[in-house]
mmCIF file of C-alpha atoms in Angstrom:
data_model
loop_
_atom_site.group_PDB
_atom_site.id
_atom_site.type_symbol
_atom_site.label_atom_id
_atom_site.label_comp_id
_atom_site.label_asym_id
_atom_site.label_seq_id
_atom_site.Cartn_x
_atom_site.Cartn_y
_atom_site.Cartn_z
ATOM 1 C CA MET A 1 17.514 4.032 -1.772
ATOM 2 C CA THR A 2 19.070 0.593 -1.621
ATOM 3 C CA TYR A 3 17.462 -2.443 -0.045
ATOM 4 C CA THR A 4 19.072 -5.457 1.573
ATOM 5 C CA LYS A 5 17.777 -8.963 0.959
ATOM 6 C CA ILE A 6 18.320 -11.624 3.631
ATOM 7 C CA GLN A 7 17.857 -15.174 2.384
ATOM 8 C CA ILE A 8 17.125 -17.827 5.019
ATOM 9 C CA LYS A 9 16.929 -21.522 4.105
ATOM 10 C CA THR A 10 13.771 -22.863 5.733
ATOM 11 C CA SER A 11 13.724 -26.472 4.495
ATOM 12 C CA SER A 12 15.382 -27.865 7.658
ATOM 13 C CA LEU A 13 13.577 -25.614 10.157
ATOM 14 C CA PRO A 14 10.598 -26.654 12.336
ATOM 15 C CA ASP A 15 7.280 -25.614 10.755
ATOM 16 C CA PHE A 16 6.515 -22.939 13.319
ATOM 17 C CA LEU A 17 9.925 -21.229 13.144
ATOM 18 C CA PRO A 18 9.599 -19.145 9.924
ATOM 19 C CA ASP A 19 6.623 -17.308 11.463
ATOM 20 C CA ILE A 20 8.673 -16.606 14.595
ATOM 21 C CA LEU A 21 11.572 -15.361 12.458
ATOM 22 C CA ILE A 22 9.199 -13.020 10.638
ATOM 23 C CA ALA A 23 7.975 -11.537 13.932
ATOM 24 C CA LYS A 24 11.509 -11.091 15.269
ATOM 25 C CA LEU A 25 13.040 -9.709 12.053
ATOM 26 C CA ALA A 26 10.161 -7.238 11.702
ATOM 27 C CA ASP A 27 11.328 -5.806 15.045
ATOM 28 C CA MET A 28 14.797 -5.271 13.552
ATOM 29 C CA GLY A 29 13.708 -3.037 10.674
ATOM 30 C CA VAL A 30 12.703 -5.668 8.101
ATOM 31 C CA GLU A 31 9.804 -4.242 6.079
ATOM 32 C CA SER A 32 8.471 -7.252 4.251
ATOM 33 C CA PHE A 33 8.974 -10.883 3.361
ATOM 34 C CA GLU A 34 8.637 -13.303 0.465
ATOM 35 C CA GLU A 35 8.051 -17.017 1.011
ATOM 36 C CA GLN A 36 9.287 -19.502 -1.553
ATOM 37 C CA ASN A 37 9.461 -23.300 -1.419
ATOM 38 C CA ASP A 38 12.547 -23.722 0.736
ATOM 39 C CA SER A 39 13.513 -20.145 1.567
ATOM 40 C CA LEU A 40 12.293 -17.084 3.381
ATOM 41 C CA PHE A 41 13.461 -13.758 1.939
ATOM 42 C CA ALA A 42 13.422 -10.724 4.216
ATOM 43 C CA TYR A 43 13.777 -7.186 2.848
ATOM 44 C CA GLY A 44 14.450 -3.800 4.399
ATOM 45 C CA LYS A 45 15.976 -0.414 3.642
ATOM 46 C CA THR A 46 19.727 -0.890 4.081
ATOM 47 C CA GLU A 47 20.108 2.291 6.125
ATOM 48 C CA GLU A 48 17.256 1.356 8.509
ATOM 49 C CA LEU A 49 18.011 -2.355 8.956
ATOM 50 C CA GLN A 50 19.868 -3.318 12.112
ATOM 51 C CA LEU A 51 22.107 -5.635 10.119
ATOM 52 C CA ASP A 52 24.449 -6.494 12.996
ATOM 53 C CA ASP A 53 21.495 -7.424 15.209
ATOM 54 C CA VAL A 54 19.951 -9.512 12.429
ATOM 55 C CA ALA A 55 23.225 -11.391 11.846
ATOM 56 C CA GLU A 56 23.738 -11.946 15.593
ATOM 57 C CA PHE A 57 20.163 -13.184 16.075
ATOM 58 C CA LEU A 58 20.261 -15.647 13.168
ATOM 59 C CA THR A 59 23.712 -16.894 14.180
ATOM 60 C CA GLN A 60 22.498 -17.486 17.759
ATOM 61 C CA MET A 61 19.537 -19.444 16.397
ATOM 62 C CA ILE A 62 22.006 -21.517 14.319
ATOM 63 C CA ILE A 63 20.209 -20.535 11.127
ATOM 64 C CA SER A 64 22.212 -20.153 7.925
ATOM 65 C CA PHE A 65 21.569 -17.007 5.912
ATOM 66 C CA GLU A 66 22.962 -14.797 3.157
ATOM 67 C CA MET A 67 22.707 -11.039 2.767
ATOM 68 C CA GLU A 68 22.741 -9.126 -0.503
ATOM 69 C CA GLU A 69 22.304 -5.435 -1.291
ATOM 70 C CA ILE A 70 19.822 -4.651 -4.076
ATOM 71 C CA PRO A 71 20.510 -1.484 -6.089
ATOM 72 C CA GLU A 72 17.664 0.967 -6.666
ATOM 73 C CA GLN A 73 15.898 0.508 -9.973
ATOM 74 C CA ASN A 74 12.552 0.956 -11.711
ATOM 75 C CA TRP A 75 10.819 -2.338 -10.899
ATOM 76 C CA ASN A 76 7.708 -1.289 -12.845
ATOM 77 C CA LYS A 77 9.644 -0.920 -16.105
ATOM 78 C CA LYS A 78 8.186 -4.024 -17.776
ATOM 79 C CA TRP A 79 4.593 -2.804 -17.311
ATOM 80 C CA GLU A 80 5.496 0.756 -18.228
ATOM 81 C CA GLU A 81 6.998 -0.349 -21.541
ATOM 82 C CA ASN A 82 3.696 -1.641 -22.787
ATOM 83 C CA PHE A 83 0.713 -0.140 -20.943
ATOM 84 C CA LYS A 84 -2.577 0.768 -22.562
ATOM 85 C CA PHE A 85 -3.558 4.420 -22.870
ATOM 86 C CA VAL A 86 -6.454 5.693 -20.726
ATOM 87 C CA GLU A 87 -9.446 7.765 -21.847
ATOM 88 C CA VAL A 88 -11.719 9.493 -19.348
ATOM 89 C CA ASP A 89 -15.204 10.255 -20.666
ATOM 90 C CA ASP A 90 -13.838 11.127 -24.146
ATOM 91 C CA LYS A 91 -12.430 14.332 -22.650
ATOM 92 C CA VAL A 92 -9.027 13.352 -21.303
ATOM 93 C CA LEU A 93 -6.418 11.098 -22.875
ATOM 94 C CA ILE A 94 -3.474 9.909 -20.794
ATOM 95 C CA HIS A 95 -0.874 8.188 -22.916
ATOM 96 C CA ALA A 96 2.803 7.344 -23.329
ATOM 97 C CA ASP A 97 5.232 8.101 -26.150
ATOM 98 C CA PHE A 98 4.500 4.810 -27.849
ATOM 99 C CA HIS A 99 0.745 5.500 -28.180
ATOM 100 C CA LYS A 100 -0.544 7.291 -31.276
ATOM 101 C CA PRO A 101 -3.841 9.077 -30.412
ATOM 102 C CA GLU A 102 -6.462 8.155 -32.983
ATOM 103 C CA LYS A 103 -8.858 11.015 -32.273
ATOM 104 C CA LEU A 104 -8.895 14.483 -30.760
ATOM 105 C CA TYR A 105 -9.475 15.076 -27.054
ATOM 106 C CA PRO A 106 -9.889 18.385 -25.203
ATOM 107 C CA HIS A 107 -7.045 17.369 -22.882
ATOM 108 C CA VAL A 108 -4.084 15.190 -23.798
ATOM 109 C CA ILE A 109 -1.474 14.308 -21.163
ATOM 110 C CA LYS A 110 1.699 12.399 -21.877
ATOM 111 C CA ILE A 111 3.053 10.428 -18.924
ATOM 112 C CA HIS A 112 6.298 8.507 -18.441
ATOM 113 C CA PRO A 113 5.293 6.948 -15.103
ATOM 114 C CA LYS A 114 8.605 5.461 -13.816
ATOM 115 C CA MET A 115 7.259 3.834 -10.661
ATOM 116 C CA ALA A 116 5.052 6.778 -9.667
ATOM 117 C CA PHE A 117 1.280 6.503 -9.155
ATOM 118 C CA GLY A 118 -1.070 8.294 -11.552
ATOM 119 C CA THR A 119 -1.461 6.904 -15.056
ATOM 120 C CA GLY A 120 -5.243 6.926 -15.011
ATOM 121 C CA HIS A 121 -5.381 3.130 -14.887
ATOM 122 C CA HIS A 122 -6.601 3.159 -11.315
ATOM 123 C CA GLN A 123 -10.135 4.220 -10.505
ATOM 124 C CA THR A 124 -9.005 6.773 -7.916
ATOM 125 C CA THR A 125 -7.276 8.928 -10.543
ATOM 126 C CA ARG A 126 -10.183 8.758 -12.987
ATOM 127 C CA LEU A 127 -12.664 9.664 -10.232
ATOM 128 C CA VAL A 128 -10.752 12.865 -9.416
ATOM 129 C CA ILE A 129 -10.524 13.727 -13.106
ATOM 130 C CA ARG A 130 -14.321 13.400 -13.410
ATOM 131 C CA HIS A 131 -14.734 15.868 -10.524
ATOM 132 C CA MET A 132 -12.194 18.184 -12.152
ATOM 133 C CA LEU A 133 -14.059 18.195 -15.466
ATOM 134 C CA ASN A 134 -17.027 19.758 -13.648
ATOM 135 C CA LEU A 135 -14.945 22.522 -12.012
ATOM 136 C CA ASP A 136 -13.789 25.918 -13.246
ATOM 137 C CA PHE A 137 -9.992 26.077 -12.945
ATOM 138 C CA ASN A 138 -9.604 29.383 -14.755
ATOM 139 C CA ALA A 139 -7.061 31.562 -12.864
ATOM 140 C CA LYS A 140 -7.378 29.298 -9.802
ATOM 141 C CA THR A 141 -4.669 28.279 -7.330
ATOM 142 C CA VAL A 142 -4.392 24.504 -6.854
ATOM 143 C CA LEU A 143 -2.681 22.074 -4.495
ATOM 144 C CA ASP A 144 -2.162 18.500 -5.771
ATOM 145 C CA PHE A 145 -1.473 16.549 -2.561
ATOM 146 C CA GLY A 146 0.066 13.119 -3.226
ATOM 147 C CA ALA A 147 0.811 14.112 -6.794
ATOM 148 C CA GLY A 148 2.586 10.952 -8.035
ATOM 149 C CA THR A 149 3.147 11.459 -11.771
ATOM 150 C CA ALA A 150 1.551 14.959 -11.434
ATOM 151 C CA VAL A 151 -1.149 13.918 -13.891
ATOM 152 C CA LEU A 152 -3.811 15.896 -11.972
ATOM 153 C CA ALA A 153 -1.612 18.987 -11.681
ATOM 154 C CA ILE A 154 -0.937 18.865 -15.437
ATOM 155 C CA LEU A 155 -4.665 18.601 -16.151
ATOM 156 C CA ALA A 156 -5.336 21.537 -13.787
ATOM 157 C CA GLU A 157 -2.874 23.668 -15.765
ATOM 158 C CA GLN A 158 -4.468 22.635 -19.047
ATOM 159 C CA MET A 159 -7.848 23.668 -17.594
ATOM 160 C CA GLY A 160 -6.580 27.160 -16.826
ATOM 161 C CA ALA A 161 -5.162 27.125 -13.282
ATOM 162 C CA LYS A 162 -2.708 29.967 -12.748
ATOM 163 C CA SER A 163 -0.573 28.442 -9.991
ATOM 164 C CA ILE A 164 -0.224 24.819 -8.882
ATOM 165 C CA LEU A 165 1.813 23.162 -6.146
ATOM 166 C CA ALA A 166 2.339 19.404 -6.646
ATOM 167 C CA VAL A 167 3.422 17.665 -3.447
ATOM 168 C CA ASP A 168 4.520 14.093 -2.808
ATOM 169 C CA MET A 169 6.572 12.471 -0.052
ATOM 170 C CA ASP A 170 8.209 9.957 -2.363
ATOM 171 C CA GLU A 171 11.477 10.832 -4.116
ATOM 172 C CA TRP A 172 10.666 8.696 -7.177
ATOM 173 C CA ALA A 173 7.383 10.566 -7.570
ATOM 174 C CA ILE A 174 9.086 13.965 -7.298
ATOM 175 C CA ASN A 175 11.607 13.097 -10.019
ATOM 176 C CA ASN A 176 8.858 11.671 -12.194
ATOM 177 C CA ALA A 177 6.509 14.625 -11.632
ATOM 178 C CA ASN A 178 9.254 17.007 -12.769
ATOM 179 C CA GLU A 179 9.881 14.889 -15.871
ATOM 180 C CA ASN A 180 6.182 14.775 -16.818
ATOM 181 C CA ILE A 181 5.751 18.509 -16.220
ATOM 182 C CA GLN A 182 8.600 19.126 -18.659
ATOM 183 C CA ILE A 183 7.249 16.650 -21.242
ATOM 184 C CA ASN A 184 3.861 18.409 -21.138
ATOM 185 C CA GLN A 185 5.494 21.865 -21.308
ATOM 186 C CA CYS A 186 3.778 23.064 -18.145
ATOM 187 C CA LYS A 187 4.653 26.527 -16.837
ATOM 188 C CA THR A 188 2.638 26.998 -13.658
ATOM 189 C CA ILE A 189 3.437 23.864 -11.615
ATOM 190 C CA GLN A 190 5.917 23.799 -8.757
ATOM 191 C CA VAL A 191 6.954 20.448 -7.288
ATOM 192 C CA LYS A 192 7.830 19.906 -3.625
ATOM 193 C CA GLN A 193 8.842 16.797 -1.681
ATOM 194 C CA SER A 194 6.786 16.822 1.508
ATOM 195 C CA ASN A 195 4.467 14.690 3.624
ATOM 196 C CA GLY A 196 2.386 17.805 4.276
ATOM 197 C CA ASP A 197 3.773 18.798 7.669
ATOM 198 C CA ASP A 198 5.789 21.721 6.289
ATOM 199 C CA LEU A 199 3.133 23.068 3.924
ATOM 200 C CA LYS A 200 1.932 26.614 4.408
ATOM 201 C CA THR A 201 -1.698 26.441 5.429
ATOM 202 C CA ASP A 202 -2.824 30.026 5.250
ATOM 203 C CA ALA A 203 -5.765 29.712 2.855
ATOM 204 C CA LEU A 204 -3.764 29.695 -0.352
ATOM 205 C CA TYR A 205 -5.753 27.384 -2.586
ATOM 206 C CA ASP A 206 -9.040 27.600 -4.495
ATOM 207 C CA VAL A 207 -8.925 23.848 -5.166
ATOM 208 C CA ILE A 208 -7.130 21.032 -3.356
ATOM 209 C CA LEU A 209 -6.896 17.563 -4.926
ATOM 210 C CA ALA A 210 -5.767 14.777 -2.589
ATOM 211 C CA ASN A 211 -5.592 11.243 -3.987
ATOM 212 C CA VAL A 212 -3.909 9.330 -1.151
ATOM 213 C CA ASN A 213 -5.724 7.061 1.347
ATOM 214 C CA LYS A 214 -8.108 7.279 4.291
ATOM 215 C CA ASN A 215 -5.485 7.352 7.036
ATOM 216 C CA ALA A 216 -3.439 10.072 5.332
ATOM 217 C CA LEU A 217 -6.600 12.115 4.678
ATOM 218 C CA LEU A 218 -7.567 11.896 8.362
ATOM 219 C CA ASP A 219 -4.014 12.632 9.582
ATOM 220 C CA ARG A 220 -3.599 15.627 7.270
ATOM 221 C CA LYS A 221 -7.184 16.897 7.555
ATOM 222 C CA ASN A 222 -6.315 20.201 9.241
ATOM 223 C CA ILE A 223 -3.516 20.959 6.776
ATOM 224 C CA LEU A 224 -5.849 20.412 3.840
ATOM 225 C CA ILE A 225 -8.739 22.394 5.319
ATOM 226 C CA ASP A 226 -6.553 25.284 6.486
ATOM 227 C CA GLY A 227 -4.973 25.403 3.029
ATOM 228 C CA LEU A 228 -8.336 26.090 1.378
ATOM 229 C CA LYS A 229 -9.550 29.624 0.672
ATOM 230 C CA PRO A 230 -13.124 30.480 1.741
ATOM 231 C CA SER A 231 -15.506 28.757 -0.715
ATOM 232 C CA GLY A 232 -12.577 26.539 -1.761
ATOM 233 C CA ILE A 233 -13.161 23.044 -3.113
ATOM 234 C CA LEU A 234 -11.576 19.883 -1.725
ATOM 235 C CA ILE A 235 -11.558 16.618 -3.688
ATOM 236 C CA LEU A 236 -10.552 13.560 -1.652
ATOM 237 C CA SER A 237 -9.731 10.247 -3.334
ATOM 238 C CA GLY A 238 -7.936 6.958 -2.660
ATOM 239 C CA LEU A 239 -11.001 5.960 -0.652
ATOM 240 C CA LEU A 240 -13.127 2.834 -0.558
ATOM 241 C CA GLU A 241 -16.888 3.250 -0.199
ATOM 242 C CA ASN A 242 -16.642 1.832 3.352
ATOM 243 C CA ASP A 243 -14.402 4.786 4.242
ATOM 244 C CA LEU A 244 -17.104 7.356 3.475
ATOM 245 C CA PRO A 245 -18.854 7.611 6.878
ATOM 246 C CA GLU A 246 -15.597 8.209 8.766
ATOM 247 C CA ILE A 247 -14.261 10.711 6.220
ATOM 248 C CA GLN A 248 -17.569 12.554 5.881
ATOM 249 C CA THR A 249 -18.012 12.844 9.647
ATOM 250 C CA ALA A 250 -14.442 14.067 10.202
ATOM 251 C CA TYR A 251 -14.515 16.724 7.483
ATOM 252 C CA GLU A 252 -18.060 17.919 8.242
ATOM 253 C CA LYS A 253 -17.145 18.288 11.932
ATOM 254 C CA SER A 254 -14.339 20.560 10.791
ATOM 255 C CA GLY A 255 -16.790 22.789 8.964
ATOM 256 C CA LEU A 256 -16.707 21.557 5.376
ATOM 257 C CA LYS A 257 -19.871 20.904 3.436
ATOM 258 C CA PHE A 258 -20.209 17.513 1.737
ATOM 259 C CA GLU A 259 -21.326 17.948 -1.873
ATOM 260 C CA THR A 260 -21.044 14.859 -4.080
ATOM 261 C CA ILE A 261 -19.224 11.603 -4.607
ATOM 262 C CA ASN A 262 -18.063 9.908 -7.777
ATOM 263 C CA GLN A 263 -17.893 6.136 -7.625
ATOM 264 C CA GLU A 264 -16.385 3.357 -9.737
ATOM 265 C CA ASN A 265 -16.673 -0.166 -8.350
ATOM 266 C CA GLU A 266 -15.786 0.059 -4.629
ATOM 267 C CA TRP A 267 -13.706 3.237 -5.024
ATOM 268 C CA ILE A 268 -15.025 6.738 -4.359
ATOM 269 C CA ALA A 269 -13.825 10.352 -4.639
ATOM 270 C CA VAL A 270 -15.597 12.919 -2.471
ATOM 271 C CA LYS A 271 -16.147 16.636 -3.066
ATOM 272 C CA PHE A 272 -16.337 19.054 -0.112
ATOM 273 C CA VAL A 273 -16.733 22.846 -0.109
ATOM 274 C CA LYS A 274 -15.435 25.278 2.501
ATOM 275 C CA SER A 275 -17.805 27.929 3.787
ATOM 276 C CA ALA A 276 -17.592 31.424 2.269
ATOM 277 C CA ILE A 277 -16.684 33.098 5.551
ATOM 278 C CA MET B 1 -13.535 -19.205 -19.315
ATOM 279 C CA ALA B 2 -11.303 -18.958 -16.268
ATOM 280 C CA LYS B 3 -8.165 -16.903 -16.742
ATOM 281 C CA LYS B 4 -4.854 -18.765 -16.940
ATOM 282 C CA VAL B 5 -2.884 -18.484 -13.714
ATOM 283 C CA GLU B 6 0.747 -17.600 -14.408
ATOM 284 C CA VAL B 7 2.113 -17.625 -10.865
ATOM 285 C CA LEU B 8 1.199 -17.454 -7.177
ATOM 286 C CA ILE B 9 3.320 -15.078 -5.098
ATOM 287 C CA LYS B 10 3.371 -15.289 -1.288
ATOM 288 C CA LEU B 11 4.454 -12.116 0.483
ATOM 289 C CA GLN B 12 4.153 -10.699 3.977
ATOM 290 C CA ILE B 13 3.796 -6.909 3.918
ATOM 291 C CA ARG B 14 3.017 -4.328 6.581
ATOM 292 C CA GLY B 15 -0.577 -3.116 6.504
ATOM 293 C CA GLY B 16 -1.013 0.187 4.641
ATOM 294 C CA ALA B 17 2.655 0.271 3.690
ATOM 295 C CA ALA B 18 3.107 -1.634 0.414
ATOM 296 C CA ASN B 19 5.477 0.199 -1.908
ATOM 297 C CA PRO B 20 7.215 -0.670 -5.181
ATOM 298 C CA SER B 21 10.496 -1.555 -3.453
ATOM 299 C CA PRO B 22 11.556 -5.201 -2.928
ATOM 300 C CA PRO B 23 9.955 -7.671 -2.559
ATOM 301 C CA VAL B 24 6.780 -6.231 -4.153
ATOM 302 C CA GLY B 25 8.674 -4.545 -6.998
ATOM 303 C CA PRO B 26 10.788 -7.443 -8.252
ATOM 304 C CA ALA B 27 8.165 -10.134 -7.547
ATOM 305 C CA LEU B 28 5.349 -8.389 -9.443
ATOM 306 C CA GLY B 29 7.408 -6.250 -11.810
ATOM 307 C CA ALA B 30 9.101 -9.275 -13.349
ATOM 308 C CA LYS B 31 5.649 -10.580 -14.313
ATOM 309 C CA GLY B 32 4.656 -7.317 -16.016
ATOM 310 C CA VAL B 33 2.055 -6.468 -13.360
ATOM 311 C CA ASN B 34 1.377 -2.781 -12.634
ATOM 312 C CA ILE B 35 2.999 -2.587 -9.199
ATOM 313 C CA MET B 36 1.491 0.789 -8.354
ATOM 314 C CA GLU B 37 -2.016 -0.553 -8.785
ATOM 315 C CA PHE B 38 -1.316 -3.460 -6.431
ATOM 316 C CA CYS B 39 0.145 -1.093 -3.806
ATOM 317 C CA LYS B 40 -2.874 1.245 -3.964
ATOM 318 C CA GLN B 41 -5.322 -1.640 -3.539
ATOM 319 C CA PHE B 42 -3.360 -3.429 -0.823
ATOM 320 C CA ASN B 43 -2.840 -0.248 1.200
ATOM 321 C CA ALA B 44 -6.506 0.735 1.002
ATOM 322 C CA ARG B 45 -7.653 -2.726 2.079
ATOM 323 C CA THR B 46 -5.212 -2.996 5.000
ATOM 324 C CA GLN B 47 -5.347 0.546 6.353
ATOM 325 C CA GLU B 48 -7.140 -0.631 9.513
ATOM 326 C CA GLN B 49 -4.052 -2.682 10.439
ATOM 327 C CA PRO B 50 -1.223 -0.183 9.854
ATOM 328 C CA GLY B 51 2.270 -1.575 10.410
ATOM 329 C CA LYS B 52 1.110 -5.132 11.116
ATOM 330 C CA VAL B 53 2.886 -7.775 9.000
ATOM 331 C CA LEU B 54 0.129 -9.434 6.953
ATOM 332 C CA PRO B 55 0.446 -12.482 4.693
ATOM 333 C CA VAL B 56 -0.892 -11.884 1.186
ATOM 334 C CA ILE B 57 -1.215 -14.391 -1.647
ATOM 335 C CA ILE B 58 -1.175 -12.746 -5.071
ATOM 336 C CA THR B 59 -2.423 -14.588 -8.150
ATOM 337 C CA VAL B 60 -0.938 -13.237 -11.385
ATOM 338 C CA TYR B 61 -2.797 -14.215 -14.574
ATOM 339 C CA GLY B 62 -1.529 -14.656 -18.110
ATOM 340 C CA ASP B 63 -2.986 -11.286 -19.162
ATOM 341 C CA LYS B 64 -0.934 -9.518 -16.400
ATOM 342 C CA SER B 65 -4.003 -8.882 -14.272
ATOM 343 C CA PHE B 66 -3.947 -9.975 -10.635
ATOM 344 C CA ASP B 67 -6.059 -10.846 -7.595
ATOM 345 C CA PHE B 68 -4.909 -11.061 -4.033
ATOM 346 C CA VAL B 69 -6.117 -12.494 -0.741
ATOM 347 C CA ILE B 70 -5.006 -11.027 2.580
ATOM 348 C CA LYS B 71 -4.624 -13.572 5.361
ATOM 349 C CA THR B 72 -4.647 -13.072 9.092
ATOM 350 C CA PRO B 73 -1.300 -12.635 10.888
ATOM 351 C CA PRO B 74 0.377 -16.031 11.596
ATOM 352 C CA ALA B 75 -0.803 -17.762 14.787
ATOM 353 C CA ALA B 76 2.811 -18.064 15.970
ATOM 354 C CA VAL B 77 3.281 -14.308 15.750
ATOM 355 C CA GLN B 78 0.046 -13.660 17.617
ATOM 356 C CA VAL B 79 0.894 -16.221 20.314
ATOM 357 C CA LEU B 80 4.283 -14.571 20.794
ATOM 358 C CA GLU B 81 2.676 -11.138 21.060
ATOM 359 C CA ALA B 82 0.158 -12.463 23.562
ATOM 360 C CA SER B 83 2.827 -14.129 25.683
ATOM 361 C CA LYS B 84 5.146 -11.096 25.393
ATOM 362 C CA GLN B 85 7.916 -13.432 24.252
ATOM 363 C CA LYS B 86 10.112 -12.622 21.283
ATOM 364 C CA LYS B 87 11.141 -16.104 20.268
ATOM 365 C CA GLY B 88 10.065 -19.690 20.799
ATOM 366 C CA SER B 89 11.930 -22.179 22.933
ATOM 367 C CA ALA B 90 14.820 -24.085 21.344
ATOM 368 C CA GLU B 91 13.611 -27.152 23.299
ATOM 369 C CA PRO B 92 9.845 -26.745 23.540
ATOM 370 C CA ASN B 93 9.293 -30.074 25.348
ATOM 371 C CA ARG B 94 11.651 -29.199 28.206
ATOM 372 C CA VAL B 95 12.056 -25.428 28.356
ATOM 373 C CA LYS B 96 8.920 -23.314 28.582
ATOM 374 C CA VAL B 97 9.560 -19.668 27.766
ATOM 375 C CA GLY B 98 6.195 -18.133 28.512
ATOM 376 C CA SER B 99 2.484 -18.674 28.815
ATOM 377 C CA VAL B 100 -0.867 -17.595 27.441
ATOM 378 C CA THR B 101 -4.377 -17.995 28.831
ATOM 379 C CA TRP B 102 -7.226 -19.882 27.196
ATOM 380 C CA ASP B 103 -8.977 -16.535 26.723
ATOM 381 C CA GLN B 104 -5.985 -15.365 24.673
ATOM 382 C CA VAL B 105 -5.987 -18.640 22.715
ATOM 383 C CA LYS B 106 -9.694 -18.119 21.972
ATOM 384 C CA GLU B 107 -9.065 -14.542 20.842
ATOM 385 C CA ILE B 108 -6.323 -15.683 18.434
ATOM 386 C CA ALA B 109 -8.454 -18.624 17.240
ATOM 387 C CA GLU B 110 -11.312 -16.235 16.426
ATOM 388 C CA ILE B 111 -8.970 -14.042 14.372
ATOM 389 C CA LYS B 112 -7.463 -17.079 12.607
ATOM 390 C CA MET B 113 -10.755 -18.907 11.927
ATOM 391 C CA PRO B 114 -11.135 -17.633 8.325
ATOM 392 C CA ASP B 115 -7.727 -19.114 7.408
ATOM 393 C CA LEU B 116 -7.964 -22.422 9.276
ATOM 394 C CA ASN B 117 -9.561 -25.648 8.143
ATOM 395 C CA CYS B 118 -11.743 -25.706 11.245
ATOM 396 C CA PHE B 119 -15.510 -25.878 11.557
ATOM 397 C CA THR B 120 -15.703 -24.976 15.249
ATOM 398 C CA ILE B 121 -13.977 -22.475 17.494
ATOM 399 C CA GLU B 122 -12.924 -25.363 19.770
ATOM 400 C CA SER B 123 -10.946 -27.081 17.017
ATOM 401 C CA ALA B 124 -9.340 -23.731 16.063
ATOM 402 C CA MET B 125 -8.387 -23.216 19.719
ATOM 403 C CA LYS B 126 -6.799 -26.683 19.822
ATOM 404 C CA MET B 127 -4.686 -25.793 16.774
ATOM 405 C CA VAL B 128 -3.570 -22.470 18.272
ATOM 406 C CA ALA B 129 -2.795 -24.153 21.609
ATOM 407 C CA GLY B 130 -0.754 -26.764 19.744
ATOM 408 C CA THR B 131 1.213 -24.007 17.994
ATOM 409 C CA ALA B 132 1.872 -22.367 21.373
ATOM 410 C CA ARG B 133 3.098 -25.610 22.942
ATOM 411 C CA SER B 134 5.365 -26.364 19.978
ATOM 412 C CA MET B 135 6.984 -22.993 20.612
ATOM 413 C CA GLY B 136 7.550 -23.744 24.287
ATOM 414 C CA ILE B 137 4.689 -21.547 25.450
ATOM 415 C CA ASN B 138 2.315 -22.985 28.061
ATOM 416 C CA VAL B 139 -1.430 -22.583 27.925
ATOM 417 C CA LYS B 140 -2.475 -21.847 31.510
ATOM 418 C CA GLY B 141 -5.462 -23.499 33.171
ATOM 419 C CA ASP B 142 -7.993 -26.088 32.064
ATOM 420 C CA ALA B 143 -9.273 -26.115 28.500
ATOM 421 C CA PRO B 144 -12.821 -24.645 28.353
ATOM 422 C CA PHE B 145 -14.029 -27.705 26.420
ATOM 423 C CA ASP B 146 -13.800 -31.519 26.658
ATOM 424 C CA ASN B 147 -10.648 -32.930 25.044
#
């Protein structure tokens, strides 16, 4: 997906005008902005930007600007070339090709992240892994919702799951999940690009792992709950501790039983269980 | 010892919607920062304001770690929203393009207080009212304080 950058010289504009431009351009499909000393840079997806409207508006305001298309690329490459491996409780090692493991771990996962989330560096991933290490995955069916690199799906397979669906809405994540599944020689993981709306929800999964964010977990609550088998386990992550009351209330009202939370700094991952009937 | 600051990056991103595309990707990626970690943190901390353009100042340190501070939406943007106008006047002294009430000015001033160098709500209101006037937007009625 290509982006378009619009550069606007701000040095000769009245002080209040850049803020007005931001408000107006945001209405025309601009996603975000960068402010530098004498310029405002506006960015949006080329196919969603109303480029003609933007050009007409800036011309009417007698503001000089330049537009440039930015080709898609892995912006995270520099970090990915030199990141530190991650250990979780001496039981899981997540590493890249350039790391040489110095000891044995029960679970070793190799990840080439390529701008997808899930390297274990963020607390939310580690918190789900800690829940997973206390679960029995043997012959279980698993949904990894918001899979990113598919690190959790790969761990579920290593722990014995018989069938795993890894879902993400982002195309980069889907490509990367497929690559990591191949690198780790996984056999039971299917990957699907979806925001959840088209998922089958007829009680297919023994365990659902969802590391996304509070709003997505509230929006997709029914899909996740309906997808669970009776007595199924739901692990929710991507949450701050302040999010707990709202999440707990919403999921308990829908019949799930709150069990435990794992916490690291302000981040939490919550475990719920569906009733047996 | 305090960490060495490598660069300050000023972005405006929609709440809950940071992603590794430009400008986040190139601005942070070029400094060797883990973009995905920034996006996860920013989105979690701004999820109560989905879609709203929010200023964020990111400090990148020499060891590639980062901090960020999320600011309140610009006063000009809030004044425009309140007045239902889409752009300021080209000649703010002569052509007024809309109006806001002092109650609306107070509401915006209360939101902006954490980012303004003001000790009282009255002085914050004066700053917001000044922004409105410089955009050609009238503040209706008498000020609820002595000028």
